[in-house]
Each structure stands twice: as C-alpha cells, then as structure tokens.
Coordinates of N, CA and C and ligand atoms in Angstrom, one line a residue:
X296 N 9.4 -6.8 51.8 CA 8.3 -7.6 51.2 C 7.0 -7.2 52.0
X297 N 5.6 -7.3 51.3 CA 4.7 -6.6 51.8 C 4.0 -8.0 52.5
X298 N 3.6 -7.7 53.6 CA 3.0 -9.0 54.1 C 1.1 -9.0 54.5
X299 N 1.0 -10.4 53.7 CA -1.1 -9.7 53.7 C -1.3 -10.4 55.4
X300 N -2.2 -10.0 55.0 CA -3.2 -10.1 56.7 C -4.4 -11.2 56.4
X301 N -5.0 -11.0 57.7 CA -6.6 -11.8 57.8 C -6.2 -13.0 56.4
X302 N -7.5 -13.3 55.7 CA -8.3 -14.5 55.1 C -7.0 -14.9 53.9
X303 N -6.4 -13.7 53.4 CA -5.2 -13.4 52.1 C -4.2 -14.7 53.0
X304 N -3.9 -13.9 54.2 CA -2.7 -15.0 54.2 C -2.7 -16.3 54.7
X305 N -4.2 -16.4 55.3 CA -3.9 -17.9 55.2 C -4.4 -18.6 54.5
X306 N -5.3 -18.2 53.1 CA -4.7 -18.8 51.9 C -3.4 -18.8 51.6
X307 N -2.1 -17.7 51.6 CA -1.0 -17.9 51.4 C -0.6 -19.2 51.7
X308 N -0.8 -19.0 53.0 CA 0.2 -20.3 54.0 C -0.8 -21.7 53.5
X309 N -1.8 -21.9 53.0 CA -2.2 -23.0 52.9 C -2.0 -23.8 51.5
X310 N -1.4 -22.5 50.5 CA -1.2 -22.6 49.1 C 0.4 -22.9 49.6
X311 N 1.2 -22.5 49.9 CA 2.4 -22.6 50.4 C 2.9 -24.3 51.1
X312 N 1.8 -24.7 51.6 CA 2.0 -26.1 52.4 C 1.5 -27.1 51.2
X313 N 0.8 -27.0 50.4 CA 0.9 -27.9 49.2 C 2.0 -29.0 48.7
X314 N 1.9 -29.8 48.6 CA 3.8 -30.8 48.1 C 4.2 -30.1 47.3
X315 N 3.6 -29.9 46.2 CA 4.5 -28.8 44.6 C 5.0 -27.9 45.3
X316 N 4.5 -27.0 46.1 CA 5.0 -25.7 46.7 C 6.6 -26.2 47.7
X317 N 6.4 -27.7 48.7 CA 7.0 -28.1 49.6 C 8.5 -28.3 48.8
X318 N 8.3 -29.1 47.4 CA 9.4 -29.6 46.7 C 10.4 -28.6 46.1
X319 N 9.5 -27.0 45.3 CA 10.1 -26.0 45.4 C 11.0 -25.8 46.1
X320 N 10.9 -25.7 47.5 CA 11.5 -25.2 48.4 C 12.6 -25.8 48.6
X321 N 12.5 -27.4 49.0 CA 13.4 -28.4 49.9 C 14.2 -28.9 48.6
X322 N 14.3 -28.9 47.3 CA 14.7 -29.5 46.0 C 15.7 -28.2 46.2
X323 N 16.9 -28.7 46.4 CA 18.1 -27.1 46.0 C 18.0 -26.3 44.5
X324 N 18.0 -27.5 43.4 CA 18.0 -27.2 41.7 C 16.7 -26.9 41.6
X325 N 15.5 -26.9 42.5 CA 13.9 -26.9 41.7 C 13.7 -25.5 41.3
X326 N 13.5 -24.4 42.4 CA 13.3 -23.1 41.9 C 14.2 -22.6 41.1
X327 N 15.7 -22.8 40.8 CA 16.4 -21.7 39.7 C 15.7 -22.8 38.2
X328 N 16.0 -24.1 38.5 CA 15.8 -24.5 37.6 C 14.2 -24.1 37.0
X329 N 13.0 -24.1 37.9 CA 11.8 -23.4 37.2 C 12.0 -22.1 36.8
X330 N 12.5 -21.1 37.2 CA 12.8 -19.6 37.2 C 13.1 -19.7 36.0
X331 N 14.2 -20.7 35.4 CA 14.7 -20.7 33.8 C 13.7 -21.0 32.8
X332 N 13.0 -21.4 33.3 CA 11.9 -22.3 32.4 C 11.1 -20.8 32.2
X333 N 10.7 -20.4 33.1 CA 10.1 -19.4 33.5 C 10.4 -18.2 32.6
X334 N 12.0 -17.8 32.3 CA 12.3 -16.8 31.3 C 11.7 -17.3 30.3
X335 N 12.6 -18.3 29.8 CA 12.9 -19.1 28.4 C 11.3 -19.1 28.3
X336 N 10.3 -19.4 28.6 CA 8.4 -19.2 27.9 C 8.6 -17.5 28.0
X337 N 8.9 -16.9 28.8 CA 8.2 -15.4 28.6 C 9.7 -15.0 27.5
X338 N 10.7 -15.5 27.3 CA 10.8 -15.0 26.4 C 10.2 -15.1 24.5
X339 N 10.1 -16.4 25.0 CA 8.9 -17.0 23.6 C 7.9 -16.2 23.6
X340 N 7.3 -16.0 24.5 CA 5.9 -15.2 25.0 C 5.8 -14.1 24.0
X341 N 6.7 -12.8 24.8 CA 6.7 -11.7 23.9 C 7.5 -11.9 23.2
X342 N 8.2 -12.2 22.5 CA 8.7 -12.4 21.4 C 7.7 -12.6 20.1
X343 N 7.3 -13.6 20.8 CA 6.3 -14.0 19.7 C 5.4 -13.0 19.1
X344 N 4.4 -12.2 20.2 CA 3.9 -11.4 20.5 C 4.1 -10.2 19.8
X345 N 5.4 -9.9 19.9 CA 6.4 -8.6 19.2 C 6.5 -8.9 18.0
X346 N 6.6 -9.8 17.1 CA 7.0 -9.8 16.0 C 6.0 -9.5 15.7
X347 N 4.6 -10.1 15.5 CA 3.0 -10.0 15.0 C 2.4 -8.4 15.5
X348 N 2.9 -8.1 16.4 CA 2.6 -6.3 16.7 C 3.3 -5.5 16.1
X349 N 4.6 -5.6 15.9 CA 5.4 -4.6 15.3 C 4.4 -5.3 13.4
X350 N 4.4 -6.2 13.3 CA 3.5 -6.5 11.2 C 2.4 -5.6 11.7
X351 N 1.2 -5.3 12.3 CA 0.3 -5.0 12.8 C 0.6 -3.6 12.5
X352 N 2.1 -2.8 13.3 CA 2.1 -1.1 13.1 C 2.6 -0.9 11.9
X353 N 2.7 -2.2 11.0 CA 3.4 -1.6 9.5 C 5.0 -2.0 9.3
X354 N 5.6 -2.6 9.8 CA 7.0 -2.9 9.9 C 7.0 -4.3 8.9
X355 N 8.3 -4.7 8.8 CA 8.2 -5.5 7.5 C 7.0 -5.6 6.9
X356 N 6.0 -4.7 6.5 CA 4.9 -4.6 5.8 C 4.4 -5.6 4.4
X357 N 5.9 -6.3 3.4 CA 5.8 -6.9 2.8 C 5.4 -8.4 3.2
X358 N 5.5 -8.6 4.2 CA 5.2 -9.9 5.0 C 3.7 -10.4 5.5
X359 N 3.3 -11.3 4.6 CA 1.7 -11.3 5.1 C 1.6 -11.5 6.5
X360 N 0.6 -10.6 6.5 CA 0.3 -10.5 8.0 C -0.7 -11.9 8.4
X361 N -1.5 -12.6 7.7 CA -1.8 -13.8 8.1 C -1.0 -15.1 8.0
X362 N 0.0 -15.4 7.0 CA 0.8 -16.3 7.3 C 1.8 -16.0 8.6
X363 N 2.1 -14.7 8.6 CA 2.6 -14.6 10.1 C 2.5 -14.7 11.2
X364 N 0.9 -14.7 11.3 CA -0.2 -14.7 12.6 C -0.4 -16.5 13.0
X365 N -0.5 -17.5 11.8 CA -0.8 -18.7 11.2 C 0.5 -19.4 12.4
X366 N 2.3 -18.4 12.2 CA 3.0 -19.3 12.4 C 3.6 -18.9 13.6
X367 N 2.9 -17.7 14.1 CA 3.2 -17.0 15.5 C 2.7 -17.7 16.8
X368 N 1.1 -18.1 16.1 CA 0.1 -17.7 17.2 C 0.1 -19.5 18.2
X369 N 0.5 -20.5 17.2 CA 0.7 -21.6 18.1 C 1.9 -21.7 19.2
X370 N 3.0 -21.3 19.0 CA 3.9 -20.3 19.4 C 3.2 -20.0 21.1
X371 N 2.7 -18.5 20.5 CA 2.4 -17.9 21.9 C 1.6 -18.5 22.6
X372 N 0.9 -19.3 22.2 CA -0.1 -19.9 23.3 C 0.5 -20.9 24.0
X373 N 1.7 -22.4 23.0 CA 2.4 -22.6 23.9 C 3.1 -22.4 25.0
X374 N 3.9 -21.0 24.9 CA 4.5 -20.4 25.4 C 3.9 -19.5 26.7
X375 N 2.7 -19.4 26.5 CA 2.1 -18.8 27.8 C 1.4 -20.0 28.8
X376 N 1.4 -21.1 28.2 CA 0.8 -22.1 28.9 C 2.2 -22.6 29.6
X377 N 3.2 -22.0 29.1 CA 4.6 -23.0 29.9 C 4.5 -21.6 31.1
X378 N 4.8 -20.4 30.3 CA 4.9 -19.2 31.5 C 3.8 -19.0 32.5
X379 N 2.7 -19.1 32.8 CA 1.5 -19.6 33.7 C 1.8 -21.1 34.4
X380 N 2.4 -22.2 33.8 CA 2.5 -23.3 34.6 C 3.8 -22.9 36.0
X381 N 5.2 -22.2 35.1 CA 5.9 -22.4 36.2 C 6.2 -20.8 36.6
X382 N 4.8 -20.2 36.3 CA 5.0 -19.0 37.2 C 4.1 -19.6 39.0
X383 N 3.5 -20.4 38.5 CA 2.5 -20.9 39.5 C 3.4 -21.7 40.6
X384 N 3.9 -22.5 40.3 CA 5.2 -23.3 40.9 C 6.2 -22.2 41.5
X385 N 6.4 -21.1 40.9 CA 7.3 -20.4 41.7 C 6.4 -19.5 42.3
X386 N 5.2 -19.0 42.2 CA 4.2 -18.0 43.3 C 4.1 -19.3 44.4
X387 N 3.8 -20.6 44.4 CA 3.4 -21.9 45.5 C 4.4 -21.7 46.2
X388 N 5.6 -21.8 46.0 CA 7.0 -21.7 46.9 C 6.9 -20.8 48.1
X389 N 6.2 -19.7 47.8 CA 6.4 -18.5 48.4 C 5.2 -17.7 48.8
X390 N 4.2 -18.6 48.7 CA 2.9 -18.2 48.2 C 2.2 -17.5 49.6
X391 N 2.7 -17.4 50.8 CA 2.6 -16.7 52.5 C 2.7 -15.2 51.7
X392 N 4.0 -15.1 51.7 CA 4.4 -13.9 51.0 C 4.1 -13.2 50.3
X393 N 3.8 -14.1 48.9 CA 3.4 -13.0 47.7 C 2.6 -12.4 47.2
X394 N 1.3 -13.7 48.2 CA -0.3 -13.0 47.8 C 0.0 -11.8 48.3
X395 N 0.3 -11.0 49.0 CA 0.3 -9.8 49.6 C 1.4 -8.8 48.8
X396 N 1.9 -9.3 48.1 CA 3.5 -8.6 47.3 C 2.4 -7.9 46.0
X397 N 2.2 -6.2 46.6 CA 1.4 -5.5 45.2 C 1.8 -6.0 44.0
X398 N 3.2 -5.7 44.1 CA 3.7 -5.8 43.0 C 3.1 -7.3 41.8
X399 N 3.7 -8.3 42.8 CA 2.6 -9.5 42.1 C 1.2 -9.3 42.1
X400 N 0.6 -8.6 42.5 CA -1.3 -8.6 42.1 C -0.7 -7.2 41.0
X401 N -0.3 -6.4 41.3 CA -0.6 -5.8 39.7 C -0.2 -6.7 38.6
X402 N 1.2 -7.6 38.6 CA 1.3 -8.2 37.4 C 0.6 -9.0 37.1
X403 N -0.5 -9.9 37.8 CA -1.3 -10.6 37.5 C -2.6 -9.7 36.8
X404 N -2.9 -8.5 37.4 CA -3.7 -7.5 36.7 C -3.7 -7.5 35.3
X405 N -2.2 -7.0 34.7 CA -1.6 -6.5 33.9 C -1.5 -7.8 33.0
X406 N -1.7 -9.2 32.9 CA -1.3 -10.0 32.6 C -3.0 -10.6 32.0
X407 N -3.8 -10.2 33.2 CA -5.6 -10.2 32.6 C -5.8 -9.4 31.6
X408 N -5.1 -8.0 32.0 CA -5.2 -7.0 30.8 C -5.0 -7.5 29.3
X409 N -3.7 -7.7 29.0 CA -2.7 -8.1 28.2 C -3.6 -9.2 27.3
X410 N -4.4 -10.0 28.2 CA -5.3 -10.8 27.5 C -6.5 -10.8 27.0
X411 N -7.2 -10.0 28.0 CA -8.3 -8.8 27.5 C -8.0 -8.0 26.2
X412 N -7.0 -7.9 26.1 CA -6.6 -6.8 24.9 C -6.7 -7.9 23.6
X413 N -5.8 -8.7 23.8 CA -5.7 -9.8 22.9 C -6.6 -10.0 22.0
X414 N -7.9 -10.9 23.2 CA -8.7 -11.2 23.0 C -10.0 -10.1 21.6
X415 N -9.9 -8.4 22.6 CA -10.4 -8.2 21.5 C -10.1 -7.8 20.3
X416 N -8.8 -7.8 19.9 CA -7.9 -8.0 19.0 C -8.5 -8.7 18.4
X417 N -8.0 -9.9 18.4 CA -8.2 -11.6 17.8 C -10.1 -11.3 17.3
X418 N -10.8 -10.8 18.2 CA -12.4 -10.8 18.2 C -12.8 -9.6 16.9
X419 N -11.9 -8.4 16.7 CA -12.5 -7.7 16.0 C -11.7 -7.0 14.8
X420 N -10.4 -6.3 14.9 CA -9.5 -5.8 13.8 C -9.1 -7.1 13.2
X421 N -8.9 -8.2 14.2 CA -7.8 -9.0 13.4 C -8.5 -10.0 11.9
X422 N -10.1 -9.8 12.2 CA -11.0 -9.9 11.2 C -11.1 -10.1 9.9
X423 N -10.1 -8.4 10.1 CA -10.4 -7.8 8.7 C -8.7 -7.5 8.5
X424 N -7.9 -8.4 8.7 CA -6.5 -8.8 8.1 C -6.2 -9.0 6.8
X425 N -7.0 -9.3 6.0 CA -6.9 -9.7 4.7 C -7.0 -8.5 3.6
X426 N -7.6 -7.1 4.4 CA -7.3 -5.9 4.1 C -6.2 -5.2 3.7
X427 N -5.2 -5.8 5.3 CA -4.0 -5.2 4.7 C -2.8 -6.6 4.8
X428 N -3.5 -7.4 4.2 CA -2.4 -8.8 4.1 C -1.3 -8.3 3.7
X429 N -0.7 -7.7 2.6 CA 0.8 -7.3 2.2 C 0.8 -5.6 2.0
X430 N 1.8 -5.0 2.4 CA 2.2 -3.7 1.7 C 1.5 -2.8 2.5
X431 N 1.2 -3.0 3.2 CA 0.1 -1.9 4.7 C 0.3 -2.1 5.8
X432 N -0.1 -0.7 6.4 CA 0.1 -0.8 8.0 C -1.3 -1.4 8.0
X433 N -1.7 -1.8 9.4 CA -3.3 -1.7 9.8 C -4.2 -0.7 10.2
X434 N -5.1 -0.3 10.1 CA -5.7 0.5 10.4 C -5.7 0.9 11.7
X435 N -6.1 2.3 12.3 CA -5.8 2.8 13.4 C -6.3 2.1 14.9
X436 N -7.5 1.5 14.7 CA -7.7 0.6 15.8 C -7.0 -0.4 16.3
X437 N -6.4 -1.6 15.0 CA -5.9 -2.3 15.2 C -3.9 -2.0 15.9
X438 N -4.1 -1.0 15.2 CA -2.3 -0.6 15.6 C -2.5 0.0 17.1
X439 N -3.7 0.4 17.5 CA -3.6 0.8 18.9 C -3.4 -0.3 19.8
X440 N -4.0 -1.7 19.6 CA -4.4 -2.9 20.4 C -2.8 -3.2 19.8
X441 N -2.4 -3.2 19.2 CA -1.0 -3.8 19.0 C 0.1 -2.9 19.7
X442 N 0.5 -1.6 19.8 CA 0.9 -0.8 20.7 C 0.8 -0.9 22.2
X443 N -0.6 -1.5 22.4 CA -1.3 -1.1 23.8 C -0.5 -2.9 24.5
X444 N -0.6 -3.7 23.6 CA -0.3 -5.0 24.0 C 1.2 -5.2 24.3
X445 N 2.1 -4.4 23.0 CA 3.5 -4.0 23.7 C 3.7 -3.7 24.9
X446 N 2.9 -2.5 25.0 CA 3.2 -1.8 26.3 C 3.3 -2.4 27.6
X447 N 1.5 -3.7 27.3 CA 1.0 -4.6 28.8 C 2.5 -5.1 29.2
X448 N 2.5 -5.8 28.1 CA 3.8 -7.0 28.4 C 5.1 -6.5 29.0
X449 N 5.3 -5.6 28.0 CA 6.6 -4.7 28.9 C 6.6 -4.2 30.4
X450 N 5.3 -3.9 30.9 CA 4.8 -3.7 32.3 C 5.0 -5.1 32.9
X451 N 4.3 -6.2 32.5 CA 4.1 -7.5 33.2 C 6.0 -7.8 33.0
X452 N 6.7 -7.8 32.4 CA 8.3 -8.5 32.1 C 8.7 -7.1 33.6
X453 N 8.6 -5.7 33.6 CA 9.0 -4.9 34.2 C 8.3 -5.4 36.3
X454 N 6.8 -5.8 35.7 CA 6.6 -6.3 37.4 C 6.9 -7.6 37.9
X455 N 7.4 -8.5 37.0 CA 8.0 -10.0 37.7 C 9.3 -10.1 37.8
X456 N 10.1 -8.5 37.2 CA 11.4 -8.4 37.6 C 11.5 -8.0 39.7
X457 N 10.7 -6.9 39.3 CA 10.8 -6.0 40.8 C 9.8 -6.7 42.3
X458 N 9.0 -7.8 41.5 CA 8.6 -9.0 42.4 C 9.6 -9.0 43.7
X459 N 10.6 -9.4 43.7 CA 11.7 -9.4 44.5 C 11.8 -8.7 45.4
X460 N 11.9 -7.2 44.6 CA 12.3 -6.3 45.1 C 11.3 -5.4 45.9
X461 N 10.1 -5.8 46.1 CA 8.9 -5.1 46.4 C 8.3 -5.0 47.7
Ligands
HEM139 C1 2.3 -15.1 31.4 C2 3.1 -14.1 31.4 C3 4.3 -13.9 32.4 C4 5.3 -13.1 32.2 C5 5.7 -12.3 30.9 C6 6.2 -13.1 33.4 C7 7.4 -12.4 33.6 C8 8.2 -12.6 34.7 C9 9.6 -12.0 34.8 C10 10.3 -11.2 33.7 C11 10.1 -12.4 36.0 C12 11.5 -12.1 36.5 C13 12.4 -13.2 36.3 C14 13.7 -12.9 36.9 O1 14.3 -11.9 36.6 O2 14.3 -13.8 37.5 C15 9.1 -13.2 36.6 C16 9.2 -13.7 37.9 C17 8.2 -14.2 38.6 N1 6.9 -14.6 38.0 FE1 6.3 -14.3 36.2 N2 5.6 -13.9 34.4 C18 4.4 -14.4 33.8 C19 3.4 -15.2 34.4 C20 3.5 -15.5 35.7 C21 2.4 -16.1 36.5 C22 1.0 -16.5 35.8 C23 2.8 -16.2 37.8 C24 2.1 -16.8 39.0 C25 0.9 -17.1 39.0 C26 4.1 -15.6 37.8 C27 4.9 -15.6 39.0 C28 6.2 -15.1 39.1 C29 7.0 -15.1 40.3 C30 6.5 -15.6 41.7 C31 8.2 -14.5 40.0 C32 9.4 -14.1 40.9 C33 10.5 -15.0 40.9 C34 11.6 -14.5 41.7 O3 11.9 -13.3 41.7 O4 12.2 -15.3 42.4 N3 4.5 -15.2 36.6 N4 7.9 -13.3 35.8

C-alpha cells in the first residue's frame, strides 16, 4: 500500500478519526455490508450507463433513444448518488491509507472524467437526439462521448478493483 507523507496524511488520519469512519471499522458487518451497497449502485451505475451508450452507437436502434434516456437517466443519478455515498464511508475507514493509494486518486480522476464527459454529452449531441430518435446510429460526435464514457467507467470499475491491491 502506498503511504502519503507531510499535510496528505494528516488529513488522512484526521478523516480517518471521524465516528462514520470509527463505526466502519469497530462495526464487524459495517464495511462488507457497505462494500455490497457499494457494488449493487455501481452496478446500477454502469449499467444504466451501458444501455443508453450502446442506443447512442446504434444498437437496438429501433428503440427511441429519448424514451430510453427519459427511463435511464433517473436511474443513474440515483445510482451514483448511492455509489459516491458508500464509496466515502469505505475511503473514511481507511482514509490514513488511501489518500496516498495512486490507484484511488486516479479513480477519483477518472470518475471527474467520466462526468466531464457526461456532462458534455448531456450539454451538446444529446440536443439534437430527436435526429436520430428511431432507426439511427448517432452521429460521429455523439458516438465518440458514448464510447469514450464506456471506456471511463470500465477504467474507474478496473481502479476500485485493484484499490486493494496497490
Ligand atoms: C461513482 C462511481 C464508482 C464506481 C463505479 C466505483 C467502483 C468500485 C469498484 C468496482 C470497487 C471494487 C469493489 C470490490 O471488488 O470489492 C470499488 C471499491 C472501492 N471504492 Fe469505489 N466506485 C465509485 C465511487 C467511489 C467513490 C466516490 C469513492 C470514495 C470517495 C470510492 C471508494 C472506494 C474504495 C475505498 C474501495 C475499496 C474497497 C476495498 O477494496 O475494500 N468509490 N469501487
């Protein structure tokens, strides 16, 4: 495990001494039981995610791509708001440690990214949806930010595996 220095770690240790962080620890069921929680949203997360990117590169293409976005998108935001709550609760547990753990600052990177992308997604192709509402791929922009968003997620699911291991 990589361990930070100077000002990093003793925010660690002071994030770490918190009660939410304390009950993590001393509660035997608290951490696996958040860790589940923890899948079960990221698997909502990209899931949800994946279905609306794969309509985006043209895949069930018969499927309006705005009633699908309509029944996706409350979904993923739920779902990220659970994955962010008890990702926080399991970074507090350990929180000495992990500020310094690369691996967790790239996934947090990659997880800004992921939303950055989103965002200009949502802000500019997703616009002009009503273009290819049934029987179309989207246009080359938009299928790149839908590709490019697969990819974030799959990196971020790939860096909170090897968290552990880092
Ligand atoms: C929002 C999107 C997120 C996704 C897709 C995601 C994905 C993952 C995945 C796949 C794991 C491995 C779980 C396992 O195999 O047991 C994991 C673990 C972890 N995640 Fe996240 N995560 C997200 C957000 C966060 C956030 C916002 C934080 C903290 C601020 C966080 C902190 C952690 C920690 C500390 C672990 C390690 C748990 C361990 O190995 O014991 N995650 N995450």
């Amino acid at each position: 495990m990589t361990v930070a220095g100077g000002p990093a770690l003793g925010v660690g240790q002071a994030l770490a001494a918190l009660p939410p962080a304390a009950w993590m620890r001393e509660v035997s069921w608290a951490y696996p039981a958040v860790e589940t929680l923890h899948i079960i949203a990221i698997a909502a997360l990209v899931g949800t995610v994946l279905l609306v990117d794969l309509r985006v590169l043209g895949v069930s293409r018969l499927l309006p791509a705005t009633a699908l976005m309509r029944h996706a998108l409350p979904l993923t935001w739920i779902a990220f708001a659970a994955a962010a709550a008890t990702g926080v609760l399991l970074f507090l547990a350990h929180a000495a440690d992990l500020i310094g753990n690369r691996v967790f600052v790239v996934k947090m990177c990659l997880i800004g990214a992921a939303g950055a992308n989103a965002a200009a997604f949502h802000g500019g192709a997703w616009g002009r949806a009503h273009l290819w509402e049934v029987g179309r791929a989207a246009p080359a922009p938009a299928r790149l930010f839908a590709g490019l968003s697969i990819a974030l997620w799959v990196a971020v699911i790939a860096c909170g595996r090897w968290i552990a291991y880092a």
